[in-house]
Tab-separated table of C-alpha atoms and ligand atoms in Angstrom:
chain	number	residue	atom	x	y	z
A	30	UNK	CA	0.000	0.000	0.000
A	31	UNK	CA	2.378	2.636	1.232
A	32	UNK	CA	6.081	2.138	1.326
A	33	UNK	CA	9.637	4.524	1.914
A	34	UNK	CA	12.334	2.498	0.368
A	35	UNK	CA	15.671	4.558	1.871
A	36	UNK	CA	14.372	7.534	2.070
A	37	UNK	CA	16.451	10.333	3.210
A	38	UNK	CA	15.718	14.040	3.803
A	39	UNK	CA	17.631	17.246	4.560
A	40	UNK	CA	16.759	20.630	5.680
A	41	UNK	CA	19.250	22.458	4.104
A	42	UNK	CA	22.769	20.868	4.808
A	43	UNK	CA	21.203	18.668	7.660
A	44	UNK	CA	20.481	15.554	7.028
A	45	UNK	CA	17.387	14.741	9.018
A	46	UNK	CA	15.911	11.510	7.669
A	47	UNK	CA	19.020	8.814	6.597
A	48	UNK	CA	17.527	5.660	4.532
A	49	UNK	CA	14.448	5.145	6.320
A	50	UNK	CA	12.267	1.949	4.685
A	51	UNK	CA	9.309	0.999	5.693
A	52	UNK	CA	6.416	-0.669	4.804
A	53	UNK	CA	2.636	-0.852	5.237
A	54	UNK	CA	0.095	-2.859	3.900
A	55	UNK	CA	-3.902	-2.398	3.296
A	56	UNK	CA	-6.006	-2.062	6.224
A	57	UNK	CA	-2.740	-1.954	8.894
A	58	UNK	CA	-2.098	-0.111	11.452
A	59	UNK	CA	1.552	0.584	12.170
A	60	UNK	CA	2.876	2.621	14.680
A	61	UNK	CA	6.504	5.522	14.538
A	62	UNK	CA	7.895	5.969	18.186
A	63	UNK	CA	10.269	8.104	18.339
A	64	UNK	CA	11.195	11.003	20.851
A	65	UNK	CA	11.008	14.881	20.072
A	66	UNK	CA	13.029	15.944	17.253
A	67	UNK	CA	13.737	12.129	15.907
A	68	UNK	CA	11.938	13.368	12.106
A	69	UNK	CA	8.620	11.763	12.663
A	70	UNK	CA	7.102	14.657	11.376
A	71	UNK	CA	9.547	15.178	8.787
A	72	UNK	CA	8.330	11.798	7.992
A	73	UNK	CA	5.037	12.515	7.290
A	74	UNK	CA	5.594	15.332	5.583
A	75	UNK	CA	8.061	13.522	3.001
A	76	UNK	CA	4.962	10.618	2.507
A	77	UNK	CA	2.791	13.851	1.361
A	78	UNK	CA	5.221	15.816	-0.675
A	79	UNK	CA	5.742	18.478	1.529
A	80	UNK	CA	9.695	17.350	2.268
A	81	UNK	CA	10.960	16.063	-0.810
A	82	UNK	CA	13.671	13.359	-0.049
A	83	UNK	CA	17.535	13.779	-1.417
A	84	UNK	CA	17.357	9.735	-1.994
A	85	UNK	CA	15.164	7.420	-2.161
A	86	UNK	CA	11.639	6.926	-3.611
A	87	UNK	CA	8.495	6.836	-1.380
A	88	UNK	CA	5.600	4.864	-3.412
A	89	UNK	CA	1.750	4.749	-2.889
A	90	UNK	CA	0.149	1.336	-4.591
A	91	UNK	CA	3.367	0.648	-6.469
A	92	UNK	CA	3.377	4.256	-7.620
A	93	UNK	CA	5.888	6.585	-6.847
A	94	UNK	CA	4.710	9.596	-5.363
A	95	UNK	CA	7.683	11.514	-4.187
A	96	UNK	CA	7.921	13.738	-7.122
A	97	UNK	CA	4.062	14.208	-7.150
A	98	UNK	CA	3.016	17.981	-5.474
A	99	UNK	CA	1.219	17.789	-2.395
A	100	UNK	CA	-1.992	17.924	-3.337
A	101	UNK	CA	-1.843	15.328	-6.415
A	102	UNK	CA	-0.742	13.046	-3.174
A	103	UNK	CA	-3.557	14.143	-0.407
A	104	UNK	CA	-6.384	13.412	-3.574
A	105	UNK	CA	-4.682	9.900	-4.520
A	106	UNK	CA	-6.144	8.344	-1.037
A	107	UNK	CA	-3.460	9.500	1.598
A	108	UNK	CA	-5.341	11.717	4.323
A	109	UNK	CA	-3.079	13.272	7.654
A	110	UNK	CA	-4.258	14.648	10.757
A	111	UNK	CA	-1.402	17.095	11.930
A	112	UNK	CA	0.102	17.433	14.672
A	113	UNK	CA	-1.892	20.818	15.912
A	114	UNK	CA	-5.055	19.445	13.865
A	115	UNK	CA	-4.987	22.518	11.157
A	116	UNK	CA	-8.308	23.463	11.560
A	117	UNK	CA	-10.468	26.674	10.202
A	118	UNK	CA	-10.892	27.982	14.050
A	119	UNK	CA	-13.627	30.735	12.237
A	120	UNK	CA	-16.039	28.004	10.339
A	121	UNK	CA	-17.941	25.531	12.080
A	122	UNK	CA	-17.434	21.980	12.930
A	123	UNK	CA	-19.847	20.933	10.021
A	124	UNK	CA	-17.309	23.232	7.452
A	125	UNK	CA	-14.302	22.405	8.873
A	126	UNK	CA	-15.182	18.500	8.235
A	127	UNK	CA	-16.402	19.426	4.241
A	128	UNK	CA	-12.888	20.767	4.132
A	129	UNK	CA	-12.120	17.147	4.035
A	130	UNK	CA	-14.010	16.245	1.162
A	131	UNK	CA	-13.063	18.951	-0.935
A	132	UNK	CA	-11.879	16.988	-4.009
A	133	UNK	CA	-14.818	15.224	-4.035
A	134	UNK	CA	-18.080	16.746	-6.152
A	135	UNK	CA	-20.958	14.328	-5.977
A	136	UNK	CA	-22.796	16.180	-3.178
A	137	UNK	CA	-24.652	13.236	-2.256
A	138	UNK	CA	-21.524	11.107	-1.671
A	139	UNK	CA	-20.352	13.817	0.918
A	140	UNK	CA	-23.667	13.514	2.355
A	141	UNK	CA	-23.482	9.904	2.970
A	142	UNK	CA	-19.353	9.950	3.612
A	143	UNK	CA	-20.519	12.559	6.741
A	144	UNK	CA	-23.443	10.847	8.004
A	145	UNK	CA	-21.229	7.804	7.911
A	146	UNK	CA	-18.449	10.029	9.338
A	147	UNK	CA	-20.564	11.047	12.757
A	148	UNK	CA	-21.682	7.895	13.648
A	149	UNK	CA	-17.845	7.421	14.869
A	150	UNK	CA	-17.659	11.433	16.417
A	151	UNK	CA	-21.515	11.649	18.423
A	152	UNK	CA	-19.758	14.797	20.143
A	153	UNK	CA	-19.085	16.179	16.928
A	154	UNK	CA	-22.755	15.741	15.639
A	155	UNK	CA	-23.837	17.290	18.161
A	156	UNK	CA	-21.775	20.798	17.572
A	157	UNK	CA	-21.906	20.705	13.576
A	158	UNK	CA	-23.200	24.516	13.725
A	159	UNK	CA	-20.190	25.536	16.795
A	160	UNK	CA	-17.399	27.435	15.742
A	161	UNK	CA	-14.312	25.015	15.345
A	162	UNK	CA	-12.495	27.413	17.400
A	163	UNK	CA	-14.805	27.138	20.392
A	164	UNK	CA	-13.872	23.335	21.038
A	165	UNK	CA	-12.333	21.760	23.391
A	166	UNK	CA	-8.860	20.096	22.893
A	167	UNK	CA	-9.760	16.819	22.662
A	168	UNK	CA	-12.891	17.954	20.543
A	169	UNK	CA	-10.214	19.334	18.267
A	170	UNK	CA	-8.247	16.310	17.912
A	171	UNK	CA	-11.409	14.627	17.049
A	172	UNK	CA	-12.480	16.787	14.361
A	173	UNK	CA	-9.145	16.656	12.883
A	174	UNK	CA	-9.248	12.815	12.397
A	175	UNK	CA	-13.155	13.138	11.660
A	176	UNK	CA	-12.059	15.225	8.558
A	177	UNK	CA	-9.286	13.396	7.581
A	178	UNK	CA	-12.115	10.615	7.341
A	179	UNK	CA	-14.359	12.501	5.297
A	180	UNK	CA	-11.859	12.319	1.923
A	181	UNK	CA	-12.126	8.455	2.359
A	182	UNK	CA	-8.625	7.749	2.649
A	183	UNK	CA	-7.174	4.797	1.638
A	184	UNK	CA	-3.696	5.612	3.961
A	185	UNK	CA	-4.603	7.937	7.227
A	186	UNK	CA	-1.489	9.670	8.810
A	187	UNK	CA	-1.662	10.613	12.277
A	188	UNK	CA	0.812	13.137	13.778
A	189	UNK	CA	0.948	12.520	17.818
A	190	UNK	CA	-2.774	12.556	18.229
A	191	UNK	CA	-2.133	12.115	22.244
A	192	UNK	CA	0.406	15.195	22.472
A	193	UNK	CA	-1.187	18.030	24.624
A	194	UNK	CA	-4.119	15.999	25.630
A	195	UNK	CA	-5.660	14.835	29.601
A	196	UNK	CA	-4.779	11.061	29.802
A	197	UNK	CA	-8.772	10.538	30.026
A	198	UNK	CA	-9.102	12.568	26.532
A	199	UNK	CA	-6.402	10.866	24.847
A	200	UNK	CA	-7.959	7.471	26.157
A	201	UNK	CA	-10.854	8.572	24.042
A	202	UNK	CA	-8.746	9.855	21.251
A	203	UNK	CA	-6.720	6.066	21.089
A	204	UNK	CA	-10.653	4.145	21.248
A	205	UNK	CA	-11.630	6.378	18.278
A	206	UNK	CA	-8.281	5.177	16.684
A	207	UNK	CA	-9.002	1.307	17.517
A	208	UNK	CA	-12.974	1.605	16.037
A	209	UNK	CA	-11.786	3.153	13.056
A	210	UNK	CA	-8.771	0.613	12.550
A	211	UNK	CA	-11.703	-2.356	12.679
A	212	UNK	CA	-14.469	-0.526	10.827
A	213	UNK	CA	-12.547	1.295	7.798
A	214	UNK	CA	-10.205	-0.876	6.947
A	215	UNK	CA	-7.943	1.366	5.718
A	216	UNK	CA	-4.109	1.522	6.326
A	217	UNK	CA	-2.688	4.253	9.513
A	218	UNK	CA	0.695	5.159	10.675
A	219	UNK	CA	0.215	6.530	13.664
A	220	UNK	CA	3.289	8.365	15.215
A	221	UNK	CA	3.546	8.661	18.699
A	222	UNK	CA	5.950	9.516	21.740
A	223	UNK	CA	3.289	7.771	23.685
A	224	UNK	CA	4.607	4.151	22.671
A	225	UNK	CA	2.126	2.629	25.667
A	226	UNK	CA	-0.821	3.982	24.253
A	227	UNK	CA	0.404	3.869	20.334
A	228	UNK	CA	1.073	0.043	20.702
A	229	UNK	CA	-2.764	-0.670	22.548
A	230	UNK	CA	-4.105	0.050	19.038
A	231	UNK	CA	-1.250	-1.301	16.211
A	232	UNK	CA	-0.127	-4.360	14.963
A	233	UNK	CA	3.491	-3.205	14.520
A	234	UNK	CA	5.588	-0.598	14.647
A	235	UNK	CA	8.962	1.071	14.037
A	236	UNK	CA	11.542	2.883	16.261
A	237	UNK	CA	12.668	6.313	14.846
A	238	UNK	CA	15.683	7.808	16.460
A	239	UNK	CA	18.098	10.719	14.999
A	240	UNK	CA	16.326	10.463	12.132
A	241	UNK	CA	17.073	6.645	11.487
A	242	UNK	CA	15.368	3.164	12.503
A	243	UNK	CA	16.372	1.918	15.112
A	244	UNK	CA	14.326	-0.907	15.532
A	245	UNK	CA	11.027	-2.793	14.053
A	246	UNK	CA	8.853	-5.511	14.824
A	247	UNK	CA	5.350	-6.841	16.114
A	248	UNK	CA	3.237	-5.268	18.781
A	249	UNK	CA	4.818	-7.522	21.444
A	250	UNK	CA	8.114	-7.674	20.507
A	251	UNK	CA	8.512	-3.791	21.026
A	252	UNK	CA	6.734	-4.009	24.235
A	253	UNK	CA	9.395	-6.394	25.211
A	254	UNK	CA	12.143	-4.733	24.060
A	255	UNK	CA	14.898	-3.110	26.496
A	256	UNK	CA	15.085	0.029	24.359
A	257	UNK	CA	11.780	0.295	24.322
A	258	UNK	CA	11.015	-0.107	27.549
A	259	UNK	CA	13.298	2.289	28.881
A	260	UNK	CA	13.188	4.904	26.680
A	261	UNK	CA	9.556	5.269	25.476
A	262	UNK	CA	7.889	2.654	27.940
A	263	UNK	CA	8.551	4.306	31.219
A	264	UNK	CA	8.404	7.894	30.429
A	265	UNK	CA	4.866	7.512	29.419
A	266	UNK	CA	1.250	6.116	31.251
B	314	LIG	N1	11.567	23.314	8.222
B	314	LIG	C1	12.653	22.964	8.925
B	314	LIG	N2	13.858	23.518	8.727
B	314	LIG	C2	14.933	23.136	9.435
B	314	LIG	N3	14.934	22.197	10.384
B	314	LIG	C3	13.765	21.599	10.654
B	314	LIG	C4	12.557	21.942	9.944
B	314	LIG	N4	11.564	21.175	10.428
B	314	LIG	C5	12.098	20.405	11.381
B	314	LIG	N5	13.415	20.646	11.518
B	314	LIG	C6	14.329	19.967	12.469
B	314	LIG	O1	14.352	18.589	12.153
B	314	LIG	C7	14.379	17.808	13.335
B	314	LIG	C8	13.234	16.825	13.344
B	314	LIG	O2	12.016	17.515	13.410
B	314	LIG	P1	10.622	16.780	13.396
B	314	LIG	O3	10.495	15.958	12.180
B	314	LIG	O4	9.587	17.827	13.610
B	314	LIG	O5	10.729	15.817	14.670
B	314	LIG	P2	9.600	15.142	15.564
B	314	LIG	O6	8.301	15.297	14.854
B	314	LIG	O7	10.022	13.721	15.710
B	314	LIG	O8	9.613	15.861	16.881
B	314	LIG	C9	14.352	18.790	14.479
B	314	LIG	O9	15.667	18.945	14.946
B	314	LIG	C10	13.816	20.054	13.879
B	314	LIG	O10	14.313	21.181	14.540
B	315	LIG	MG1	6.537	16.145	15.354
């Protein structure tokens, strides 16, 4: 589905990324630990053009996309929730999710893709008319991810959807995560600091650190791991 075959970035004369592969197939979830300033964002901004890599070819259902503009990428099926949601704090809830959909025209597909939408966000249903700006953080996060929904995403990128949140808001955040994981069937990298809650919800992950990984495996394995444990295990609940 999605996949970074050595994949390195720069920011000017810094490298930031160095040959990062990895690899993620239809309707998994895979998690990206890695601690603050290991490129996780940088990441996800290479997978949707917004970082071009130096090497290395990123491809989308054997396509390669890495050359493609940003917004050829975003309407070929991969949707991201950033990390501070990027939401239209003046429209309402109901405009902000549209947003979403906005390279889709058959009205009555929207209609449907929202309806369908709200049956996973009942908080959000019930403030479609609110101003976006007017909700609460974890309402935020939600409507982020709701909208990201709403252009029917084959790939859904999720930049630290826990950061900034309560622990009982981003328990709510990481159920949302876990319903749509076994009702859309569609393919997330989630990247977290949070490696606790990240790995409750994937199948398998990756370790990003200094802008290389570190490490890979299966849910447990990482849970079992000494690095893992004692770098992104214990500093977390
Ligand atoms: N636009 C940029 N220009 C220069 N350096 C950047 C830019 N964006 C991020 N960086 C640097 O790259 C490193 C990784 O950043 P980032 O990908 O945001 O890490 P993370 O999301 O894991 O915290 C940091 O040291 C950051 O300061
Ligand atoms: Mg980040």
């Amino acid at each position: 589905m999605l996949e970074l075959r050595q994949v390195s970035t720069k920011y000017g004369q810094i490298p930031m990324l160095m040959q990062v592969s990895i690899k993620i197939d239809q309707g998994e979830a895979v998690c990206m630990l890695g601690a603050n300033g290991a490129g996780k964002t940088t990441l996800l901004k290479t997978i949707i053009g917004m970082v071009k890599p130096v090497s290395g070819e990123v491809l989308f259902r054997g396509q390669r996309i890495d050359l493609w503009p940003s917004y050829k990428i975003i309407r070929s099926g991969i949707a991201i929730v950033p990390e501070r949601e990027g939401l239209f704090p003046k429209l309402t809830v109901e405009n902000n999710l549209l947003m979403g959909a906005y390279y889709e025209k058959d009205k009555s597909r929207i209609a449907s893709r929202l309806e369908e939408v709200l049956t996973i966000f009942p908080r959000l249903k019930e403030r479609l008319r609110q101003k976006a700006g007017t909700l609460s953080g974890g309402e935020r996060k939600m409507l982020g991810i709701a909208r990201a929904l709403l252009a029917d995403p084959q790939v859904l990128l999720m930049d630290e959807p826990s950061l900034g949140l309560a622990p009982a808001t981003v328990n709510e955040v990481f159920a949302v995560i876990d319903r749509i994981k076994k009702e859309k069937k569609i393919a997330i990298l989630l990247v977290e600091q949070n490696a606790q809650k990240a790995l409750s919800v994937v199948e398998r992950g990756y370790v990003l650190q200094k802008g290389t990984i570190i490490l890979e495996g299966s849910t447990k394995e990482l849970q079992e791991n000494s690095i893992v444990k004692e770098s992104y295990l214990s500093a977390t609940s």
